[in-house]
CSV table of C-alpha atoms and ligand atoms in Angstrom, one decimal:
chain,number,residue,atom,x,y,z
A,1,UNK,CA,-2.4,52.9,-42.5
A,2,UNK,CA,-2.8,56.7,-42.0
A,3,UNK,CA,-6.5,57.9,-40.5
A,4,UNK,CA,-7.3,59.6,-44.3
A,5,UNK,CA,-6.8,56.1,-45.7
A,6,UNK,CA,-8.7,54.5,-43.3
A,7,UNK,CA,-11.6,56.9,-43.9
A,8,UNK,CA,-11.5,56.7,-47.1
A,9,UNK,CA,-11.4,52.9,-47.5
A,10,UNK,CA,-14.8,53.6,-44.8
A,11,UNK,CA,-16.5,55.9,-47.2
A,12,UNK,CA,-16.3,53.6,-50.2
A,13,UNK,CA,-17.3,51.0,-48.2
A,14,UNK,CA,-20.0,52.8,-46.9
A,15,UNK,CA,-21.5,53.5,-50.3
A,16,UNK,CA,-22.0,50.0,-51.1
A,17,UNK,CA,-23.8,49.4,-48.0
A,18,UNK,CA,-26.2,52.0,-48.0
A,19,UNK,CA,-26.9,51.4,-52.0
A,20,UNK,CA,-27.7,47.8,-51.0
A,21,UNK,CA,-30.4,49.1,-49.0
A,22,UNK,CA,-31.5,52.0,-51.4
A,23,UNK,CA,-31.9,48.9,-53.8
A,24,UNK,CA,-33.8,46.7,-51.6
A,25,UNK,CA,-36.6,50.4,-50.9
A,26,UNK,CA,-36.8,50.8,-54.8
A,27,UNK,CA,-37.8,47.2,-55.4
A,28,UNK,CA,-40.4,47.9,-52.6
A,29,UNK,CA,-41.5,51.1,-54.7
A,30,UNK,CA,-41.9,48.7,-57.5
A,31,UNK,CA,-44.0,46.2,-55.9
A,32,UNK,CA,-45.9,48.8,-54.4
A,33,UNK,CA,-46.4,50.4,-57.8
A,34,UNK,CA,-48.2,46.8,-58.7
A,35,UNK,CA,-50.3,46.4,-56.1
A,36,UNK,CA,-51.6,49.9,-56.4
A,37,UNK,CA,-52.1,49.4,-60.1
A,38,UNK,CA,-54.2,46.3,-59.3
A,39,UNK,CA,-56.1,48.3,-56.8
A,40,UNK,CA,-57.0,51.0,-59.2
A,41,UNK,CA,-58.0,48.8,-61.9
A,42,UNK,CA,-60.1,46.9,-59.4
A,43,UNK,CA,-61.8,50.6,-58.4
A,44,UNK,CA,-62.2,51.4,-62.4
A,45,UNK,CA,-63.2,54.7,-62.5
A,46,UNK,CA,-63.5,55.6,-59.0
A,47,UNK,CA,-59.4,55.5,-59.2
A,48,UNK,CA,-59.2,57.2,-62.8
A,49,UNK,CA,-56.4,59.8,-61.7
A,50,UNK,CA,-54.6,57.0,-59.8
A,51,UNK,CA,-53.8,54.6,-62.5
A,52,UNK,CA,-51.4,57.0,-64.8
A,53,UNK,CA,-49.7,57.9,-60.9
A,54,UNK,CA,-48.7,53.9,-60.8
A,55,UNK,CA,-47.3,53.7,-63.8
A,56,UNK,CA,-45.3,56.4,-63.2
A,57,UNK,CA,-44.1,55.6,-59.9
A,58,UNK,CA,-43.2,52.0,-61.3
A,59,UNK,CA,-41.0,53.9,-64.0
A,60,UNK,CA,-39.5,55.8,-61.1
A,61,UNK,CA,-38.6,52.5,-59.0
A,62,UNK,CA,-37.0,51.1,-62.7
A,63,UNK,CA,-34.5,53.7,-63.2
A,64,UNK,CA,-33.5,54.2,-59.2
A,65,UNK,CA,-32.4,50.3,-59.8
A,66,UNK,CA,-30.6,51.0,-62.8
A,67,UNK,CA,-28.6,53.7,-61.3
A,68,UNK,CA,-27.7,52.2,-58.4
A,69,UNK,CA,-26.9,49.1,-60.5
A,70,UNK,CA,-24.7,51.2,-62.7
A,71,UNK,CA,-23.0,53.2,-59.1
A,72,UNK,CA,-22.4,49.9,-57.8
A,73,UNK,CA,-20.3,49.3,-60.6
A,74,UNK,CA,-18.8,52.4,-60.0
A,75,UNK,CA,-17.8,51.9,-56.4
A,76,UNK,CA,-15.9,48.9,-57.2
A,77,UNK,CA,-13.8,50.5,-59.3
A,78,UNK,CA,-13.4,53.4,-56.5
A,79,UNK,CA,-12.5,50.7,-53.8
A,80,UNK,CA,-9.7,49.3,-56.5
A,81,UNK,CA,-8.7,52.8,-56.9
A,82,UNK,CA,-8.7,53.6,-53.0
A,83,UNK,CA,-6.2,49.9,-52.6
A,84,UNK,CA,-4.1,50.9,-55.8
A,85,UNK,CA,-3.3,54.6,-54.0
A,86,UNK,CA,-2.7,52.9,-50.5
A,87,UNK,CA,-0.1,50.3,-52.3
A,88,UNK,CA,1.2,53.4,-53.9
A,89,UNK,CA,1.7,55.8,-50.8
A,90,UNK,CA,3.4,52.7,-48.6
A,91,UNK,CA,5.5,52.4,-51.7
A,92,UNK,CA,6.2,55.9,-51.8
A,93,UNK,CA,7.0,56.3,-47.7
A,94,UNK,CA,8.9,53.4,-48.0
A,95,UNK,CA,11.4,54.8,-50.9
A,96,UNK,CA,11.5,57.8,-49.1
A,97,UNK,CA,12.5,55.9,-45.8
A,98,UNK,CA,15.3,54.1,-47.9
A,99,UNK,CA,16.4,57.1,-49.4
A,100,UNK,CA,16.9,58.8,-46.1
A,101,UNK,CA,18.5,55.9,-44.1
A,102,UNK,CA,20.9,55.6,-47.4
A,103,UNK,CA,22.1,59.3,-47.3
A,104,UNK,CA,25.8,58.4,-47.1
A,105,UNK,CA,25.6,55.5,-49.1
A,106,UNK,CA,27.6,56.3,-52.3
A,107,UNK,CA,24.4,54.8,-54.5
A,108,UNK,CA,21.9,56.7,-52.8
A,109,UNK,CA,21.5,59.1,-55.5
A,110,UNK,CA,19.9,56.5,-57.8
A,111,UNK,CA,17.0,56.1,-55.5
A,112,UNK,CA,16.0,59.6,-56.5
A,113,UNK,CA,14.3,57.9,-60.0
A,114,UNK,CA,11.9,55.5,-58.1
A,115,UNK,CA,10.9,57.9,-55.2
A,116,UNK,CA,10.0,60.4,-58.0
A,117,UNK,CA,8.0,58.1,-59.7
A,118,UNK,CA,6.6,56.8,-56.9
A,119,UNK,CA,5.5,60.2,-55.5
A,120,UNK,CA,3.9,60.8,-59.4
A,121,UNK,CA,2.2,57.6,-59.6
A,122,UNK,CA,0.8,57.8,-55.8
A,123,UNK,CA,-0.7,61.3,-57.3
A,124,UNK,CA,-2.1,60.4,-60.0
A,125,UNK,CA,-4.2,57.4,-58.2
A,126,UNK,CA,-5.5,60.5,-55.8
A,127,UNK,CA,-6.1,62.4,-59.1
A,128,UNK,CA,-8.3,60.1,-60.9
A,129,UNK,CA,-9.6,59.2,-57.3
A,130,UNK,CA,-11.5,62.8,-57.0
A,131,UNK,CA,-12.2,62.4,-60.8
A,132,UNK,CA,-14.4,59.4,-59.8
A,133,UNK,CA,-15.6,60.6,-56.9
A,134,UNK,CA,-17.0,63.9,-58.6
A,135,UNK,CA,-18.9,62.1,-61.2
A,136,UNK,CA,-20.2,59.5,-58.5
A,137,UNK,CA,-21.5,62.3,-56.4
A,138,UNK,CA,-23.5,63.5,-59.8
A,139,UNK,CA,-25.2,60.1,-60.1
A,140,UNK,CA,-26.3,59.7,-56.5
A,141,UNK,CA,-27.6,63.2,-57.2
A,142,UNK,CA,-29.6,61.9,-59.7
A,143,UNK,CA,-31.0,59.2,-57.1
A,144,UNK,CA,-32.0,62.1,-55.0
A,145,UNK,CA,-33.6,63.5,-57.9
A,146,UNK,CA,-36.1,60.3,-58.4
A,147,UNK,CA,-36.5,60.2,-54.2
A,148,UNK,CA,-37.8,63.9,-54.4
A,149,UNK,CA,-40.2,62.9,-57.7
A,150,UNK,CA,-41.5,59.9,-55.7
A,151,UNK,CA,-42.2,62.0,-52.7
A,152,UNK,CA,-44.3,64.4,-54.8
A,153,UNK,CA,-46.3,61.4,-56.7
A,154,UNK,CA,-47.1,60.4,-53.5
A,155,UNK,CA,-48.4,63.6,-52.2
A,156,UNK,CA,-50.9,63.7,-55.4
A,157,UNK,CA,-51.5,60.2,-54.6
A,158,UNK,CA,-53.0,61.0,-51.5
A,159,UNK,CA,-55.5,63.5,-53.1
A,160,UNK,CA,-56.4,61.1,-56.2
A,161,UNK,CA,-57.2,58.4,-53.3
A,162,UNK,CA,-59.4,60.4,-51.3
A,163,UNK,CA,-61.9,60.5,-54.3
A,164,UNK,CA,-61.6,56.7,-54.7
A,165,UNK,CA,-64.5,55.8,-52.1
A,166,UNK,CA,-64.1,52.7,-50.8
A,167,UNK,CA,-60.6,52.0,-52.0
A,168,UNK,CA,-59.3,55.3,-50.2
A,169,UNK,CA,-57.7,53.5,-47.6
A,170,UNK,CA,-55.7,50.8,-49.6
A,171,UNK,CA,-54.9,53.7,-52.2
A,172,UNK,CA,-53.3,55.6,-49.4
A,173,UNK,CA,-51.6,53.0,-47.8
A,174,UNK,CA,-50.2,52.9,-51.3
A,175,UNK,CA,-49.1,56.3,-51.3
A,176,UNK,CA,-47.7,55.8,-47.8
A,177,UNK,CA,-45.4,53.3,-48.3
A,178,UNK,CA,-44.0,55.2,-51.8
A,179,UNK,CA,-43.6,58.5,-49.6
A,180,UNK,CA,-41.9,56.3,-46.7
A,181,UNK,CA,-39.5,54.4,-49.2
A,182,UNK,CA,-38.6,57.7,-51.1
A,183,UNK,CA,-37.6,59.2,-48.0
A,184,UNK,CA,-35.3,56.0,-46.6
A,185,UNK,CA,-33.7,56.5,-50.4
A,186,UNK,CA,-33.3,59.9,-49.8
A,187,UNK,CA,-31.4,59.4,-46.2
A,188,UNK,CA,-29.7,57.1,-47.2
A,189,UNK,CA,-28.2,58.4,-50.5
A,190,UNK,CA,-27.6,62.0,-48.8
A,191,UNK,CA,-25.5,59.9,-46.0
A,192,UNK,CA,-23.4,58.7,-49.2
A,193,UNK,CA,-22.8,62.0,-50.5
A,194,UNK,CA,-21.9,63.1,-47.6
A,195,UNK,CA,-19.1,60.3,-46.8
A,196,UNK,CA,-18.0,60.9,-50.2
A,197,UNK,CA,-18.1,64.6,-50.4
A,198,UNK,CA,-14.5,65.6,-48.3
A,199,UNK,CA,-12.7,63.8,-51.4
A,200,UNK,CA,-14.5,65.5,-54.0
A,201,UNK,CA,-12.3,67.8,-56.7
A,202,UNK,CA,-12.1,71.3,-55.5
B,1,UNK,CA,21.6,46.6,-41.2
B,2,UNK,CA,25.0,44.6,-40.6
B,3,UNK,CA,26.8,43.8,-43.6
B,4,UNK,CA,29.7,41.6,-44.1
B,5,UNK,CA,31.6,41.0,-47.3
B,6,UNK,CA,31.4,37.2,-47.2
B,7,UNK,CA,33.5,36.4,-50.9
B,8,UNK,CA,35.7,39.4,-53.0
B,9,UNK,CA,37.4,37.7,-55.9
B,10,UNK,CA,35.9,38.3,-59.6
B,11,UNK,CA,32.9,39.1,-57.8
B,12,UNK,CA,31.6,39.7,-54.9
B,13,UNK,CA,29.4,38.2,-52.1
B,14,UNK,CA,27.5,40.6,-49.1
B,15,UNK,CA,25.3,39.1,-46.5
B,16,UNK,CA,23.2,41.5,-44.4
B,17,UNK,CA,21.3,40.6,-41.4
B,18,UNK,CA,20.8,41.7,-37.4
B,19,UNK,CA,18.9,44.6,-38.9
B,20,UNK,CA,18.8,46.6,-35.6
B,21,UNK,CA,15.8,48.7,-36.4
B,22,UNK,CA,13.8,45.4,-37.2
B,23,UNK,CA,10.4,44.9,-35.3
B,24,UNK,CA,10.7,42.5,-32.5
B,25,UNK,CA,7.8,40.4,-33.5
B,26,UNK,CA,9.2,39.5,-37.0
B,27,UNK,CA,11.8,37.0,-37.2
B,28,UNK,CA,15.2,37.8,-38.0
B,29,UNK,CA,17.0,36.8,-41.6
B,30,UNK,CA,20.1,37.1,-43.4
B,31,UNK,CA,19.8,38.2,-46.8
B,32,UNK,CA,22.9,38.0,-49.5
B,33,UNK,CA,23.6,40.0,-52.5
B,34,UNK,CA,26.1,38.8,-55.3
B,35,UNK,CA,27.7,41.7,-56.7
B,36,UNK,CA,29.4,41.6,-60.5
B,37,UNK,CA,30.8,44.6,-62.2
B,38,UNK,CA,27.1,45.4,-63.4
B,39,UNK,CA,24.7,43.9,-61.8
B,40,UNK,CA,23.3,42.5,-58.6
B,41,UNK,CA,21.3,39.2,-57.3
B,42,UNK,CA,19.7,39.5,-54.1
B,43,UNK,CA,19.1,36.2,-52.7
B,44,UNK,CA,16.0,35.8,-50.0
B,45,UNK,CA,15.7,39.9,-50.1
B,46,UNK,CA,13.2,39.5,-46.6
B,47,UNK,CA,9.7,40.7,-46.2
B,48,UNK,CA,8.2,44.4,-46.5
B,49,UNK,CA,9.0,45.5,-42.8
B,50,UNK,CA,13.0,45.2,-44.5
B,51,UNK,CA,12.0,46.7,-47.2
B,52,UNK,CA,13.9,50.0,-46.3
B,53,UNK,CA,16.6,49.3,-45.0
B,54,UNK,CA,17.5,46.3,-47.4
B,55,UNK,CA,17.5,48.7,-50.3
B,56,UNK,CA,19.5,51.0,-48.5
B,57,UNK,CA,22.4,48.4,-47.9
B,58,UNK,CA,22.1,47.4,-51.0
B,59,UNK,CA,22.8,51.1,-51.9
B,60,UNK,CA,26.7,50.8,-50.3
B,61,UNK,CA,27.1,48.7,-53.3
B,62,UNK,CA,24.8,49.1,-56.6
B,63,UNK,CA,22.8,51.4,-57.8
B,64,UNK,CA,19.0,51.1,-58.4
B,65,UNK,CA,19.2,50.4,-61.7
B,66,UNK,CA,21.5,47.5,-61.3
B,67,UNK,CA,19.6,45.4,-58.8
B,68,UNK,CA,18.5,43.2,-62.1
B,69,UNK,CA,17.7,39.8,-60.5
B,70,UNK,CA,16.0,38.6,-57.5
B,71,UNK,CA,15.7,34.8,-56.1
B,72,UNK,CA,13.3,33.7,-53.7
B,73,UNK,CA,14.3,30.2,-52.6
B,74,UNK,CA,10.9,29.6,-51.2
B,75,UNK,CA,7.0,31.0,-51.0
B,76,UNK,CA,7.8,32.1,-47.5
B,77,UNK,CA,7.0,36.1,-46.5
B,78,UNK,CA,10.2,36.4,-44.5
B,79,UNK,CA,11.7,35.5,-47.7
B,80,UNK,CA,10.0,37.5,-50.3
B,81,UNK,CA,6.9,39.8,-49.0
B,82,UNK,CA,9.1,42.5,-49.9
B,83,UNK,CA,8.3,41.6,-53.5
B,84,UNK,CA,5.7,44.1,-54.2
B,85,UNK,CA,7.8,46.8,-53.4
B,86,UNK,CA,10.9,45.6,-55.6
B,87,UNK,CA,8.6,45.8,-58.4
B,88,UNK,CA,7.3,49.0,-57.6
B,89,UNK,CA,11.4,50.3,-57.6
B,90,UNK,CA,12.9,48.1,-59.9
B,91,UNK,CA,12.4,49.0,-64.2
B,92,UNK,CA,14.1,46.0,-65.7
B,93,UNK,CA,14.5,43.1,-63.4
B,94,UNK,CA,13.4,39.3,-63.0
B,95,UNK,CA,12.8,36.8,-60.5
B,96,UNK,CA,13.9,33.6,-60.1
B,97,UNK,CA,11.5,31.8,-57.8
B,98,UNK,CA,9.7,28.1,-57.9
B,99,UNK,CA,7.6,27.4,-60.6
B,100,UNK,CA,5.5,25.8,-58.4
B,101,UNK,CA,5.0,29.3,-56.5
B,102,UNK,CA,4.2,31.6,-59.4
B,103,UNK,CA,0.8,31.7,-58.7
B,104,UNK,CA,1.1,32.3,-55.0
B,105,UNK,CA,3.9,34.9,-55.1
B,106,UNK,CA,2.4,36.6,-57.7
B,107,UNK,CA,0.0,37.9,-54.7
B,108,UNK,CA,2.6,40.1,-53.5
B,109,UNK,CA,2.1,41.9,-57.2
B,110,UNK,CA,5.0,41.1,-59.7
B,111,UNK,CA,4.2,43.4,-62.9
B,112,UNK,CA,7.3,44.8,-63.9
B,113,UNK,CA,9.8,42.2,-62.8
B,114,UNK,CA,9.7,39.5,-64.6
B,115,UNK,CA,9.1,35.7,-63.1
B,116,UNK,CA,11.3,33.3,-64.1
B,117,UNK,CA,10.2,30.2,-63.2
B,118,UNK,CA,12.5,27.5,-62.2
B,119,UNK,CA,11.3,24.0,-62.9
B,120,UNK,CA,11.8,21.2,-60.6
B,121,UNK,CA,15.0,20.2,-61.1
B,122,UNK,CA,16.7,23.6,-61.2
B,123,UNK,CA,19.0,25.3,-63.4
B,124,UNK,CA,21.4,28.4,-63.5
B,125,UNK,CA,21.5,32.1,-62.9
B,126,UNK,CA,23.6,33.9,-64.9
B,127,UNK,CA,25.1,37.1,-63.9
B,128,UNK,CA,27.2,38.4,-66.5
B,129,UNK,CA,30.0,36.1,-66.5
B,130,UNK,CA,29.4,34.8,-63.4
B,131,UNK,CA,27.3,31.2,-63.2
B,132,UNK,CA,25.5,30.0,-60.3
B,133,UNK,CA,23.9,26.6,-60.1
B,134,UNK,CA,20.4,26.4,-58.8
B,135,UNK,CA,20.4,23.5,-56.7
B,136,UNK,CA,16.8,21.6,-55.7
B,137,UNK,CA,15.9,21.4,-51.8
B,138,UNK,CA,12.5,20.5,-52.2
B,139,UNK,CA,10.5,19.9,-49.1
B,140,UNK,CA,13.4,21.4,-47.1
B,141,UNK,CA,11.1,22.9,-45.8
B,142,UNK,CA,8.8,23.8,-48.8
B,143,UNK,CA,7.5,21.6,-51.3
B,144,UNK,CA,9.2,23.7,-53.7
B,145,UNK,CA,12.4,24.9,-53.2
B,146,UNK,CA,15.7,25.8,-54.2
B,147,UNK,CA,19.5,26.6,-53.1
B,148,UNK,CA,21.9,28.6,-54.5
B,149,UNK,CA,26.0,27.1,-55.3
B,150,UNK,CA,28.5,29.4,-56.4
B,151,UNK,CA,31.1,27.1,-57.5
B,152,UNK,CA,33.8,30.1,-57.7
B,153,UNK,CA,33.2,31.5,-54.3
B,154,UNK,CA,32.5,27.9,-53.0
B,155,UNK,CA,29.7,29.6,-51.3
B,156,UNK,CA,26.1,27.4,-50.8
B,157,UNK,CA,22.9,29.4,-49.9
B,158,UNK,CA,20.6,27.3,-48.0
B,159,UNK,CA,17.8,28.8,-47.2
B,160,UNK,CA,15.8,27.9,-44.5
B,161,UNK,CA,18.2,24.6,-44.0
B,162,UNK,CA,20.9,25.4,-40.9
B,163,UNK,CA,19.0,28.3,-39.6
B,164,UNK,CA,19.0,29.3,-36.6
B,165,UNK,CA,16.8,31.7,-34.2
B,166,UNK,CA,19.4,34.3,-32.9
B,167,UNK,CA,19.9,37.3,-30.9
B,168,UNK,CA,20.5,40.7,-32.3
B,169,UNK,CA,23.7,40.6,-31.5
B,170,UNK,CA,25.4,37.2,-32.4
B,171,UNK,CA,28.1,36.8,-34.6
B,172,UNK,CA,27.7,36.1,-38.2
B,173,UNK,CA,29.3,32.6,-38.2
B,174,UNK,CA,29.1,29.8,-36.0
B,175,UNK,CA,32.9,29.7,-33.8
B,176,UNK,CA,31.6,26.5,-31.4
B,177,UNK,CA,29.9,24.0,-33.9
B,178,UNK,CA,28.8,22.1,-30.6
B,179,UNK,CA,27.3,24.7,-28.6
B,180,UNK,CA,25.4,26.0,-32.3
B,181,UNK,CA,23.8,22.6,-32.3
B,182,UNK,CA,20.9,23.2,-29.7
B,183,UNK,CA,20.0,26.5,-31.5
B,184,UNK,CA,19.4,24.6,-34.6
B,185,UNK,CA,17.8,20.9,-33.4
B,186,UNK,CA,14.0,21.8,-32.9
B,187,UNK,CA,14.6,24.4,-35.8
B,188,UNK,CA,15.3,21.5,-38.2
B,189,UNK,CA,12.9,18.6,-36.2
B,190,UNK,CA,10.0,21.2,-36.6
B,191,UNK,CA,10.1,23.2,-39.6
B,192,UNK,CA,12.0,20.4,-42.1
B,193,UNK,CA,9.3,17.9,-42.8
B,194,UNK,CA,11.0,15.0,-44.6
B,195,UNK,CA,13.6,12.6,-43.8
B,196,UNK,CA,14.0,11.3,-47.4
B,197,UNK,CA,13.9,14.6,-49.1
B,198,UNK,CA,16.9,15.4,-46.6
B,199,UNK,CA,18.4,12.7,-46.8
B,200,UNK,CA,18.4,13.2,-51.1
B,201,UNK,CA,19.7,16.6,-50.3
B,202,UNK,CA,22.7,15.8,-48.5
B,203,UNK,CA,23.7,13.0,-50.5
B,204,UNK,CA,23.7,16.1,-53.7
B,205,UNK,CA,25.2,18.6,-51.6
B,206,UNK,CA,28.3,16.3,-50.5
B,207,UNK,CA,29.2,16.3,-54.2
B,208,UNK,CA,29.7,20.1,-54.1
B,209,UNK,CA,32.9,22.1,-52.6
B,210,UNK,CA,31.7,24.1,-50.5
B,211,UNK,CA,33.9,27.0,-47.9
B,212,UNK,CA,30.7,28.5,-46.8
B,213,UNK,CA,27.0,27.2,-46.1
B,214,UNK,CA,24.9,30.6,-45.9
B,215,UNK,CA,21.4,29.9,-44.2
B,216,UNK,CA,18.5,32.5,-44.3
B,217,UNK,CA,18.5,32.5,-40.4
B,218,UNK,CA,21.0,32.5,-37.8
B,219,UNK,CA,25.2,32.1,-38.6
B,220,UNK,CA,26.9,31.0,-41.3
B,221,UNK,CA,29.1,27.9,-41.2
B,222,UNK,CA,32.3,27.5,-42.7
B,223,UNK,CA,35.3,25.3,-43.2
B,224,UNK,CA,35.6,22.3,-41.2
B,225,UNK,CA,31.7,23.5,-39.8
B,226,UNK,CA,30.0,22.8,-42.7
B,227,UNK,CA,31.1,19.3,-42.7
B,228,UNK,CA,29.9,18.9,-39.2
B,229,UNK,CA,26.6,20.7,-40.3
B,230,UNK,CA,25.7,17.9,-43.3
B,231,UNK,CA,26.7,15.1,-40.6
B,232,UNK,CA,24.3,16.5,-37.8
B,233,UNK,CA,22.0,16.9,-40.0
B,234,UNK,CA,22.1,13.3,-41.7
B,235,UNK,CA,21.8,11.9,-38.0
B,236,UNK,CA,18.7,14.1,-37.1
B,237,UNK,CA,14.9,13.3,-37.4
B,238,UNK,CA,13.4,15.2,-38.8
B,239,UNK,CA,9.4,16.3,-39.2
B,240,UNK,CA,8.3,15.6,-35.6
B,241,UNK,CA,5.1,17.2,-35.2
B,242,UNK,CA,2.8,14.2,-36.5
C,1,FE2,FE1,10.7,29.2,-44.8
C,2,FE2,FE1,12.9,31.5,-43.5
């Protein structure tokens, strides 16, 4: 297995991994969401600006886990791809290698069929490979997208908490753990798109 | 890749083996091709590390398009883990393998050839006019597996049965029977597991004419050898690992 293969079969690998984790941070968003919408209803109109803010960042958790749901999807048919364009490239070296060790054979010239279609169907697997890869890198964009909402909902958490009296500190708490998870998503998905981003289409 | 012409009449018969450029670590086998005026079987074509240099052997004597059927005695990857790269080169082909096996050596990937399974009690390969008898050797050694008997060329594929583990350099048929025999006895004790299947086998075999028994490993017997081959055999015990 060539070092490009190997990387590659590292970097969809990697994807899954680190969208397992985005996964398990957006379902803490969500949960967070519900405590802090039990809080504010609790605080009644102390927390008025707050309880719009949870809704909101429950709706943000929602669709992170739907589009990691959806990329996972995606990255299993990117691993398939990445095995389906090794199996073609051994294929490929190996007709080559018979082709060459055949030279004076007096058939050798009918090996020129498979090798050619070998080389074409080896480069079409690459092809579609950076097809999927492109579009993959626009959904985890999207994911980024939510992260950076999520960190500014937190920020105007904090200020809507600091008028909630006694329920400042439980608000903000709140608003921490939204701003910490949005920025573990946000590492995380950046480390994807990175991995992914040497095999994008030019 | 040594080849030797092994039958020329109507048709022909090539075995290829001591492939020099083989890895160490893999053991070594003896594939054979039967050539007719359009087409070509290859019997046991090895696994993937032979991949190469099997298909450029067979290139001394067909083209591409005319390697149209495969057999694969047994399940075995020094027997067939090539088979995912013959179906990557080969348009219109088939192989003829155990039924019992489809499932199993369909993980190799088998898309475009097409599996013909053999049932249990065997059958025929055609090859234009050419008909070769598909002989059962279950549990010798695999549960299911088949020989092949030419009864033109008088030639019997065996498989796995009368192999033998062999230098690079060691001639192609056995030339002292009794001096072969200690290459072959652990072979056969270990890797055969059944003293009634062999037992069946030879009493079917003795019923065929055979010039030349053609194992997967090691030298080929023929003549008076083969003879002394079924008889060894019949006297060994077999399966003693339990
Ligand atoms: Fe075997
Ligand atoms: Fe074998």
């Amino acid at each position: 297995m060539t070092n490009q293969t190997k990387s590659q079969f590292i970097a969809v690998a990697s994807i899954t991994s680190e969208l397992s984790a985005v996964m398990v941070v957006a379902k803490e968003i969500s949960l967070a969401a519900a405590n802090a919408k039990a809080i504010a209803f609790r605080a009644g109109d102390k927390a008025k600006g707050f309880q719009p803010i949870t809704d909101f960042i429950n709706e943000l958790a929602k669709e992170t886990i739907e589009l990691v749901t959806n990329i996972n999807i995606y990255a299993l048919v990117l691993y398939r791809l990445t095995v389906d364009e090794y199996q073609k490239t051994v294929a490929y070296n190996k007709f080559e290698l018979a082709a060459k060790m055949a030279e004076d054979a007096p058939y050798a010239k009918s090996m020129q069929e498979p090798v050619d279609h070998a080389r074409l169907s080896m480069q079409d697997c690459q092809r579609q490979f950076k097809r999927d890869v492109s579009q993959l890198l626009g959904q985890l964009e999207a994911v980024m997208h939510h992260a950076r909402a999520a960190r500014v909902i937190a920020a105007n958490s904090r200020i809507e908490a600091s008028q909630a009296g006694e329920y400042l500190q439980s608000l903000q708490a709140v608003a921490e753990s939204v701003d910490k998870a949005a920025h573990t998503i946000h590492d995380n998905v950046q480390r994807c798109r990175i991995a992914l981003s040497i095999y994008r289409n030019s | 890749m040594k080849t030797t012409k092994i039958y020329e009449g109507s048709h022909q018969w090539i075995m290829f083996g001591r492939d020099e450029g083989k890895p160490n670590n893999v053991i070594d086998t003896n594939q054979y091709v039967v050539r007719t005026a359009n087409r070509c079987l290859l019997l046991d074509p090895g696994g993937a590390e032979l991949f190469a240099p099997m298909m450029a052997a067979v290139l001394h004597h067909a083209p591409v398009d005319q390697i149209t059927d495969l057999f694969a005695s047994h399940q075995d990857p020094d027997v067939i883990s090539s088979l995912g790269l013959w179906d990557q080169a080969l348009t219109n082909a088939k192989l003829h393998a155990p039924a019992i096996w489809e499932g199993f050596l369909r993980h190799y990937s088998c898309e475009s050839i097409e599996y013909v399974a053999i049932p249990d009690n065997g059958g025929t390969i055609k090859l234009e006019s050419v008909e070769l008898q598909i002989i059962p050797a279950h549990y010798l050694h695999s549960s299911g597996n088949f020989h092949i008997y030419d009864p033109q060329a008088k030639i019997l594929m065996s498989g796995d049965v009368g192999g033998a583990i062999e230098g690079p350099d060691a001639p192609v048929f056995v030339e002292n029977f009794a001096a072969h025999v200690e290459k072959m006895r652990y072979w056969h004790q270990r890797w055969m597991p059944s003293n009634q299947a062999k037992r069946v086998w030879i009493e079917r075999v003795r019923n065929l004419d055979i010039d030349i028994l053609a194992p997967q490993h090691g030298r080929m017997f023929k003549g008076d050898d083969v003879k002394r081959f079924l008889d060894w055999f019949d006297a060994l015990q077999v399966g003693i690992a339990v």
